[in-house]
Structures are given as structure tokens and as C-alpha cells.
Amino acid sequence: MKYVILVKQVPDTTRIKVDENGNLIRQGVPSILDPYCEYALDMVCRIRKPEDSVIVVSMGPPQAKESIFRCLELGANEAYLLSDKAFAGADVFATSRTLTAFIRKFAADYDLIFCGKQAADGDTAEVPAETAAMLNVQQFCYSENIIISDTIKVTQNYNDEIRVCTVPKGSVLSVSIGDINRRVPSISDHIKALNIEIKTLDRIALGLGMYSVGIKGSKTKIESSYSPRYEHSGKIIDGTDPSEAAKLLIKEVL
Amino acid sequence: MGCESCSGGSCDRDKTGLPPGMLSEYNLNQSPAEGSLVWIEVINDGNTIMMNDSSKEILGKLQEISDGRIFGVIFGDTELKVLYGEIFSYGVDTLYHIKDKKMIQFQPEVYCEMLVDLCNRVMPAVVLMGATPRGRELAPRLAASLGTGLTADCTELKMDGRFLQMTRPAFGGNIIATISCDHFPQMATVRPGTFPMPEPMIGREGTVIYRQYYGSNYKNIISSERIISVDYDITRAKILISLGNGIKEKESVAVAESIAKKLGGMVSCSRALVERGWFPQSRQVGQSGNNVFPDIYMAFGISGSIQHKAGIGPAKRVIAVNIDPEAPIHEIADISVIGNADSILKEMNKLL
Ligand SMILES: Cc1cc2nc3c(=O)[nH]c(=O)nc-3n(C[C@H](O)[C@H](O)[C@H](O)COP(=O)(O)OP(=O)(O)OC[C@H]3O[C@@H](n4cnc5c(N)ncnc54)[C@H](O)[C@@H]3O)c2cc1C
């Protein structure tokens, strides 16, 4: 089997703080492998057989190699970074098209594609389904468990429905939850990863035109953005005496 | 005239995709796109068939911001007929009913194929659906298939003629961006609970057009089980008592349940307590849990991480009980009680 995992590097959103005006303080916030992507990779590493190949691919700036390296430590055995100045500012459509071009050209014989359910930063959850549509294959979002025997079966969680489906080869799966007891890479994983080259591919290598990628290939445009100030009254109550606090709270809700 | 794949001959597009009588010259440099198309999500748990609330909210908003025609789409068999009247009462003018037994179950690939076909026929300027788990899976597939953009999880929509301005939060609501799309149809998913529930216009009528799917691209669904009993769905609660890592005593769960019962609310939690095994994931609020829309959200011992806040954006009032006056939850709280969550819960329960 040949697995492809689409990964993204994101700022560690659990560590982003907000200043008093509601602006994000991004300085000093480390970049990490998106947690949902890590869940997806972990799922693949648990089901793979030793002879299977696990390819990770990420679109991003050269610094994204750090996250790709982490994927290699976690068990991937081939890695690509899609990087080009022209890719900057890509919306979901342009991103999915770039990833699709990679798959068509460099991994056309894959069996399954895995993604994180969403990226923890942008939170749009669109790349898996857009990529599946562009490749004209089936999609399985919110995957929680996968069983590979003669057939491939996946369990999906729609919050109000749990379903089990057969997965045809070529499908795209997005993974929504991770195992809290995920394996942590060891020293020998680290050394193994050091010996694998992360190949960088640019726009020309992917065979994409200027107007197919990045901000020029995007269909949506950000018109404006701002940090909202919360206009809550923000009353502060001393709760040292629990019964006094409870009385006040009840008055507020009733 | 009329297209052969619709029943009733009431479809007014001919093969050129232009409205009747319009000269093709007029189409040279201007898209004829107009009106809005909405996927109406149907909840069907075997006993009851209902329109999803988020579809109603979208239809209400559309009537407020646009004067164009509203097209609706539903997937399923004859059992959906009971919904026609209701769907029209919320403002749909023309309802496309894709009649197919297998489509009672959510089939993103096939739904998408049919929607592409409909969009080519109807040429809507806007396509909307709820940012429910299914809407968030279907919309990007459709957008990519149509070669258009998509703005996910919008909390505000404005229309200028047929052009749509879409507003969405990112980073747990710390950034709000307004986005436009330079292609028709402009697509968005709308965060459930953001727009008010409209009043139905009882007795309002519309046209139903049946269509059929002739392909075979169905998913093979081996089993499907509904997991939320309609009576404990935290996304419908008006008051939420929400517990987090600051809760130290297991007993507080029962205390919170008791308070919720007395107030007519429900109990939810942060991911920390799901990880502790105190609650099932269906009770979790946040990015990897549920989006909730209560009138009052009471956070007991919850720090207010970006991932948690992402789920409580549209809550009308937030009350935080936290021992730490610096916890980020206070940024969005209307009332902050600085104190011990376990003991305040206990006292509240006594007083109620
Ligand atoms: C990809 C990803 C997705 C995630 N999705 C979600 C999600 O959907 N939902 C979610 O909730 N989290 C999510 N998280 C986790 C999130 O980052 C936080 O770790 C989590 O929300 C913390 O939960 P908490 O606020 O209950 O706990 P903590 O952050 O530990 O906060 C506990 C709070 O309790 C206060 N406290 C301590 N003792 C007391 C006391 N005696 N009385 C009163 N207050 C007290 C503390 O001051 C503190 O503010 C996600 C994380 C990642 C990486």
C-alpha cells in the first residue's frame, strides 16, 4: 500500500496569547505540525505494514521543513515540500489544486490519502473534500477508526451519527481525533529521519501555471479583517464566599 | 423549450442555460447568475423527519438581504413530501426534490454531482448551506467541482445586488475577516445559531421540481447509527453549565446536572474533562467538539483556550467562574466570578 498524507505547519494555537486590544501576539509562538495532521499520520503509522510506503507532503515556506521532519520521525518514509514564492496567499481552492497537481504527477499510484480534519489555525476544514473532488475520488471526513483487511472499512463520526463505510482505493480520508497515548519518537526514529531527504518541488516542477496557484489562483479574497473588541460589560465579582457568589449568579440567570 | 430532465415542464431554462427569450448575445460578457440556492438539510432519525434549524436560519437571512429568487434542494424519497409546506413557508420559491431512496442517507459524492448539474441549470449567484458536519463536508466538494471559492463558517452575510460579502471568525474569534469571491456561484457555509430563527409564513406556496439521479457513484454504507438522542443535544440548550479542568471533585458533575435540570439547561464540558473520561465527546464544546449557541454559557473552571472559545462564539452571555483573574475566558465574559468552581456549584445547587 502507498499512503499519502497531506500536512500543514501552523502556529501553536494553544500558545497564542491575545493583547488587551484583542490582537493576536504571534511573536515567539512556535510553529508546529498541525495536531490534526499528526493524528492522521499516527493513524496511518498504526495500520501500515512494514513494506508500505508513507509519503508526507506539505505546501508551505521553507521553514515548514521542520514539521515535515517531525513527520519523518513519526514514521513517514518519503517527504516532499511544495514551496514557491508564487504559492503565497493561496486560498483553499489554490491549495487543493497545488496538492492535487503533486499527487497526479508524483504519487499517481497511491492507494489512500489522509488529511487532518481541519487545520488548527485557519479552521476551514475544506482541503480534504476539495482535493477529493479534484481527483474525482470518494471522501470520508471525520474518520475515527480504519480497518484494513481484504476490504478497507472506516468509521465516521458526524456528531449525531456514527457510520461505517467501505472505502474504495484512491479515496481521501480526513481524521478528526487522535489517540492521547500516541507514540513519541525515539532517538533511533530521529536518526532514521535525518537520513531521509526532504525533496522540494516548485511551481514549474508541478506543472502549474502562474494563475493556477497562490493568490492569483485563488477564488476568494480577504477584503478586510480586524480584531474585535468584546463589548461585554465584564463585571467582576469576588467569589471568596461561595454562597454569596452563588446567590449573585442565580440572580443573573433567573 | 423546457428541459427534458425536469418533471412538469416548469423549469424555465432551455439548453443554452439562458432564461427564455434572452438572446445569447447578452451572455457574451456577463454571467446571467442570479438568485440563491440553499441545500436544505433534513434530519431523519427513522421516526421523525425535520428540516434542520440551520437551513431555516439561512433562508431567513436570505430574505432579509436579497430580493432574488430562492431555490431549495432536498435529497431523499417520497417521505420528504411532508416538508414541502414548511420549506416554502421559510421562503423557498422553487424546490428541487432529488428523489432517490438511497439519498436519504448522506452521500456527499452523489449530492455533489446533482448540485453541480443543478447549478449549471439554475445558475445561482449564491449557494449556501449550514456549517453543520455534513454541510462542511459537502460544500468544499461542490466548490471545487464548480471551480469556485468557498468561505466556511460565516457569521455574517451582506449582499450588494448579487454580490456577497462573507464574514467569518478565525483563531477562536480573535480575528474577524470579510471575504469576497470573484466567481459565480459565490459559496458559503453559515455557522448554525448565528442568524435568528425566522417566523414561518404559513400558507406560502412554491413550485416543486423532481429530478432523478442516473449515475451509480454511491458510497457503500455498511451501517449507520444515530448517537445523539434528540433530548440531550447540547447544541440546542438555552442554558449551558460547562465544566473544565478547574473542577476537582467528581461529585460536581452530578451537582451540575442537578443545577442544569432546575434551570432547564444542560451540562457541557471542555476537552480536558473528556480526556479525563468524565464526559463523552458529544458533550465537548469547541473546535474539535460542538459549536453551541445558548443564551447563557456558564464556564466553571475553564481557562478559555482558543480551541474552546471557537465553539462558544455566538453565545449571548458568558459567565465565567475561575480561580484565576487572568484566565483568558474573562476576555469574553460578561460576568467573571473569581472563586472556587466546585464550592460555588454546590452552593448554587443548595439555593435553587
Ligand atoms: C487541535 C486541538 C483541538 C482542540 N479542541 C478543543 C475543543 O474542541 N474543546 C476544548 O475545550 N479544548 C480543545 N482543545 C484543548 C485546548 O487547547 C485546552 O487544552 C482545553 O480547552 C483546556 O481545557 P480547560 O479550560 O478545561 O482546562 P485548563 O486550561 O487546564 O483550565 C482550567 C482552568 O480552571 C481554573 N481553575 C483551577 N482550579 C480552579 C478552581 N478550584 N475553581 C475555579 N477555577 C479553577 C484555572 O485557573 C484554569 O483557568 C484542543 C486542542 C488542540 C490542540
Tab-separated table of C-alpha atoms in Angstrom, chain B residues 2-245:
chain	number	residue	atom	x	y	z
B	2	GLY	CA	-38.107	23.411	-21.169
B	3	CYS	CA	-35.533	20.850	-20.281
B	4	GLU	CA	-36.245	17.182	-20.671
B	5	SER	CA	-34.841	16.072	-17.325
B	6	CYS	CA	-37.299	18.028	-15.183
B	7	SER	CA	-40.828	16.933	-14.464
B	8	GLY	CA	-43.782	19.207	-15.009
B	9	GLY	CA	-42.110	21.399	-17.618
B	10	SER	CA	-41.907	24.183	-15.058
B	11	CYS	CA	-38.175	24.555	-15.387
B	12	ASP	CA	-37.611	27.694	-17.365
B	13	ARG	CA	-34.064	27.255	-18.611
B	14	ASP	CA	-33.513	25.938	-22.117
B	15	LYS	CA	-30.422	24.117	-23.343
B	16	THR	CA	-28.362	27.269	-23.623
B	17	GLY	CA	-28.812	27.828	-19.910
B	18	LEU	CA	-30.410	31.216	-20.567
B	19	PRO	CA	-33.819	32.373	-19.394
B	20	PRO	CA	-36.489	32.161	-22.112
B	21	GLY	CA	-36.387	34.904	-24.669
B	22	MET	CA	-32.935	36.100	-23.744
B	23	LEU	CA	-30.631	36.478	-26.699
B	24	SER	CA	-27.378	34.628	-26.413
B	25	GLU	CA	-25.561	37.847	-27.361
B	26	TYR	CA	-26.456	39.221	-23.964
B	27	ASN	CA	-24.465	36.423	-22.423
B	28	LEU	CA	-21.220	37.446	-24.080
B	29	ASN	CA	-19.512	39.181	-21.253
B	30	GLN	CA	-21.878	38.983	-18.349
B	31	SER	CA	-22.806	35.970	-16.285
B	32	PRO	CA	-26.583	35.528	-16.064
B	33	ALA	CA	-26.190	34.270	-12.499
B	34	GLU	CA	-28.940	35.363	-10.140
B	35	GLY	CA	-30.823	34.145	-7.109
B	36	SER	CA	-29.645	31.853	-4.340
B	37	LEU	CA	-29.590	28.113	-3.948
B	38	VAL	CA	-29.758	26.536	-0.492
B	39	TRP	CA	-29.175	22.925	0.443
B	40	ILE	CA	-31.890	22.084	2.921
B	41	GLU	CA	-30.523	19.582	5.353
B	42	VAL	CA	-33.078	17.098	6.551
B	43	ILE	CA	-32.835	15.291	9.852
B	44	ASN	CA	-34.280	11.833	9.542
B	45	ASP	CA	-33.829	9.563	12.516
B	46	GLY	CA	-36.258	6.930	11.369
B	47	ASN	CA	-39.155	8.313	13.396
B	48	THR	CA	-39.277	11.999	12.678
B	49	ILE	CA	-38.361	13.963	9.582
B	50	MET	CA	-37.412	17.567	10.196
B	51	MET	CA	-35.836	20.498	8.456
B	52	ASN	CA	-32.537	21.340	10.112
B	53	ASP	CA	-32.714	24.617	12.047
B	54	SER	CA	-29.627	25.990	10.310
B	55	SER	CA	-31.387	25.762	6.931
B	56	LYS	CA	-34.270	27.845	8.315
B	57	GLU	CA	-31.859	30.447	9.655
B	58	ILE	CA	-30.156	30.741	6.268
B	59	LEU	CA	-33.479	31.148	4.464
B	60	GLY	CA	-34.495	33.849	6.946
B	61	LYS	CA	-31.255	35.740	6.415
B	62	LEU	CA	-31.537	35.491	2.634
B	63	GLN	CA	-34.959	37.095	2.672
B	64	GLU	CA	-33.551	39.932	4.699
B	65	ILE	CA	-30.526	40.643	2.481
B	66	SER	CA	-31.642	39.744	-1.025
B	67	ASP	CA	-34.682	40.163	-3.227
B	68	GLY	CA	-33.621	37.426	-5.633
B	69	ARG	CA	-35.305	34.123	-6.158
B	70	ILE	CA	-34.553	31.373	-3.632
B	71	PHE	CA	-34.055	27.826	-4.828
B	72	GLY	CA	-34.031	24.945	-2.366
B	73	VAL	CA	-32.693	21.431	-2.815
B	74	ILE	CA	-33.607	18.326	-0.832
B	75	PHE	CA	-32.411	14.757	-1.240
B	76	GLY	CA	-34.496	11.706	-0.366
B	77	ASP	CA	-37.606	9.777	-1.311
B	78	THR	CA	-41.344	10.457	-1.073
B	79	GLU	CA	-41.224	10.659	2.735
B	80	LEU	CA	-39.888	14.211	2.319
B	81	LYS	CA	-43.193	15.401	0.856
B	82	VAL	CA	-44.396	16.273	4.353
B	83	LEU	CA	-41.754	19.003	4.444
B	84	TYR	CA	-42.746	20.901	1.300
B	85	GLY	CA	-45.165	23.255	3.027
B	86	GLU	CA	-42.692	24.080	5.748
B	87	ILE	CA	-39.865	24.684	3.287
B	88	PHE	CA	-41.989	27.133	1.283
B	89	SER	CA	-43.084	28.853	4.472
B	90	TYR	CA	-39.468	29.796	5.158
B	91	GLY	CA	-39.105	31.496	1.787
B	92	VAL	CA	-38.106	28.947	-0.853
B	93	ASP	CA	-39.681	29.780	-4.225
B	94	THR	CA	-38.608	26.749	-6.212
B	95	LEU	CA	-37.784	23.473	-4.559
B	96	TYR	CA	-35.773	20.825	-6.345
B	97	HIS	CA	-36.519	17.434	-4.865
B	98	ILE	CA	-33.906	14.896	-5.887
B	99	LYS	CA	-35.961	11.741	-5.496
B	100	ASP	CA	-33.884	8.756	-4.626
B	101	LYS	CA	-34.247	6.136	-1.895
B	102	LYS	CA	-30.515	5.830	-1.351
B	103	MET	CA	-30.124	9.557	-0.879
B	104	ILE	CA	-31.974	9.500	2.432
B	105	GLN	CA	-28.502	8.829	3.768
B	106	PHE	CA	-25.865	11.495	3.330
B	107	GLN	CA	-23.952	10.748	0.112
B	108	PRO	CA	-21.560	13.651	-0.476
B	109	GLU	CA	-20.312	12.460	-3.871
B	110	VAL	CA	-23.749	11.930	-5.357
B	111	TYR	CA	-25.262	15.026	-3.735
B	112	CYS	CA	-22.396	16.981	-5.235
B	113	GLU	CA	-22.940	15.566	-8.729
B	114	MET	CA	-26.596	16.545	-8.586
B	115	LEU	CA	-25.819	20.004	-7.215
B	116	VAL	CA	-23.289	20.662	-9.978
B	117	ASP	CA	-25.930	19.746	-12.506
B	118	LEU	CA	-28.477	21.997	-10.791
B	119	CYS	CA	-26.078	24.921	-10.571
B	120	ASN	CA	-25.363	24.673	-14.284
B	121	ARG	CA	-29.084	24.744	-14.910
B	122	VAL	CA	-30.260	27.324	-12.390
B	123	MET	CA	-27.112	29.489	-12.409
B	124	PRO	CA	-27.496	30.851	-8.921
B	125	ALA	CA	-25.329	33.789	-7.882
B	126	VAL	CA	-25.047	32.352	-4.375
B	127	VAL	CA	-25.009	28.844	-2.926
B	128	LEU	CA	-25.398	28.466	0.841
B	129	MET	CA	-25.587	25.668	3.352
B	130	GLY	CA	-25.294	25.256	7.097
B	131	ALA	CA	-21.822	24.763	8.560
B	132	THR	CA	-23.008	21.526	10.111
B	133	PRO	CA	-20.724	18.488	9.915
B	134	ARG	CA	-22.429	17.425	6.682
B	135	GLY	CA	-22.569	20.911	5.195
B	136	ARG	CA	-18.879	21.352	5.897
B	137	GLU	CA	-18.165	18.143	4.031
B	138	LEU	CA	-20.442	18.777	1.056
B	139	ALA	CA	-19.740	22.465	0.402
B	140	PRO	CA	-16.000	22.166	-0.374
B	141	ARG	CA	-16.610	19.232	-2.683
B	142	LEU	CA	-19.163	21.299	-4.554
B	143	ALA	CA	-16.986	24.402	-4.648
B	144	ALA	CA	-14.039	22.509	-6.112
B	145	SER	CA	-16.291	20.766	-8.634
B	146	LEU	CA	-17.737	24.099	-9.762
B	147	GLY	CA	-14.316	25.735	-9.767
B	148	THR	CA	-15.427	28.433	-7.365
B	149	GLY	CA	-14.383	29.715	-3.950
B	150	LEU	CA	-15.891	28.903	-0.584
B	151	THR	CA	-15.973	30.765	2.696
B	152	ALA	CA	-16.545	28.426	5.602
B	153	ASP	CA	-18.375	29.025	8.837
B	154	CYS	CA	-19.664	32.546	8.171
B	155	THR	CA	-21.201	34.599	10.934
B	156	GLU	CA	-22.397	37.479	8.778
B	157	LEU	CA	-23.573	37.832	5.186
B	158	LYS	CA	-24.251	41.026	3.265
B	159	MET	CA	-25.435	41.413	-0.259
B	160	ASP	CA	-24.927	44.208	-2.719
B	161	GLY	CA	-27.010	43.356	-5.779
B	162	ARG	CA	-25.913	39.829	-6.494
B	163	PHE	CA	-22.508	40.213	-4.847
B	164	LEU	CA	-21.968	38.615	-1.488
B	165	GLN	CA	-19.747	39.765	1.365
B	166	MET	CA	-18.961	36.942	3.740
B	167	THR	CA	-17.634	37.427	7.262
B	168	ARG	CA	-16.041	34.697	9.318
B	169	PRO	CA	-14.075	34.422	12.547
B	170	ALA	CA	-10.647	32.774	12.786
B	171	PHE	CA	-8.395	31.912	15.714
B	172	GLY	CA	-11.317	31.307	18.034
B	173	GLY	CA	-12.900	34.638	17.168
B	174	ASN	CA	-9.809	36.773	17.747
B	175	ILE	CA	-9.761	37.772	14.086
B	176	ILE	CA	-12.826	38.551	12.002
B	177	ALA	CA	-12.298	38.615	8.229
B	178	THR	CA	-14.612	39.758	5.470
B	179	ILE	CA	-14.197	37.785	2.270
B	180	SER	CA	-15.495	38.113	-1.274
B	181	CYS	CA	-15.410	35.694	-4.183
B	182	ASP	CA	-14.782	36.660	-7.806
B	183	HIS	CA	-16.693	33.727	-9.263
B	184	PHE	CA	-20.311	32.652	-9.540
B	185	PRO	CA	-21.755	30.997	-7.667
B	186	GLN	CA	-20.330	32.568	-4.533
B	187	MET	CA	-20.390	29.873	-1.888
B	188	ALA	CA	-20.517	29.975	1.885
B	189	THR	CA	-21.362	27.756	4.804
B	190	VAL	CA	-23.115	29.506	7.662
B	191	ARG	CA	-22.462	28.818	11.308
B	192	PRO	CA	-25.621	27.399	12.853
B	193	GLY	CA	-27.258	29.539	15.504
B	194	THR	CA	-25.800	32.827	14.238
B	195	PHE	CA	-28.868	34.179	12.499
B	196	PRO	CA	-32.207	34.370	14.268
B	197	MET	CA	-34.851	31.773	13.603
B	198	PRO	CA	-37.335	33.376	11.186
B	199	GLU	CA	-41.103	33.261	11.555
B	200	PRO	CA	-42.627	30.865	9.017
B	201	MET	CA	-45.106	32.380	6.546
B	202	ILE	CA	-47.813	29.766	6.910
B	203	GLY	CA	-49.637	29.014	3.677
B	204	ARG	CA	-46.946	30.425	1.384
B	205	GLU	CA	-46.654	28.369	-1.793
B	206	GLY	CA	-43.943	27.441	-4.247
B	207	THR	CA	-43.044	25.079	-7.049
B	208	VAL	CA	-41.632	21.599	-6.645
B	209	ILE	CA	-39.491	20.127	-9.390
B	210	TYR	CA	-38.470	16.489	-9.234
B	211	ARG	CA	-35.169	15.303	-10.527
B	212	GLN	CA	-33.524	11.954	-10.630
B	213	TYR	CA	-30.009	10.643	-10.398
B	214	TYR	CA	-28.991	8.184	-13.092
B	215	GLY	CA	-25.382	7.557	-12.051
B	216	SER	CA	-24.030	4.918	-9.713
B	217	ASN	CA	-21.457	6.779	-7.669
B	218	TYR	CA	-22.992	5.798	-4.340
B	219	LYS	CA	-20.940	5.170	-1.247
B	220	ASN	CA	-21.205	1.753	0.282
B	221	ILE	CA	-22.558	2.455	3.757
B	222	ILE	CA	-22.381	-0.726	5.827
B	223	SER	CA	-24.050	0.594	8.950
B	224	SER	CA	-25.307	3.845	10.393
B	225	GLU	CA	-26.366	4.568	13.921
B	226	ARG	CA	-27.788	7.770	15.390
B	227	ILE	CA	-25.971	8.730	18.556
B	228	ILE	CA	-27.480	11.879	19.961
B	229	SER	CA	-30.823	11.311	21.474
B	230	VAL	CA	-32.822	14.340	20.473
B	231	ASP	CA	-33.372	15.109	24.156
B	232	TYR	CA	-29.684	15.620	25.051
B	233	ASP	CA	-28.207	17.716	22.318
B	234	ILE	CA	-26.061	20.461	23.857
B	235	THR	CA	-26.239	22.439	20.606
B	236	ARG	CA	-29.913	23.102	21.373
B	237	ALA	CA	-29.524	24.122	25.001
B	238	LYS	CA	-30.559	27.626	26.030
B	239	ILE	CA	-28.523	27.478	29.228
B	240	LEU	CA	-25.267	25.567	29.453
B	241	ILE	CA	-23.399	24.745	32.636
B	242	SER	CA	-19.964	23.911	31.281
B	243	LEU	CA	-17.231	22.256	33.338
B	244	GLY	CA	-13.460	22.297	32.809
B	245	ASN	CA	-10.167	21.242	34.275
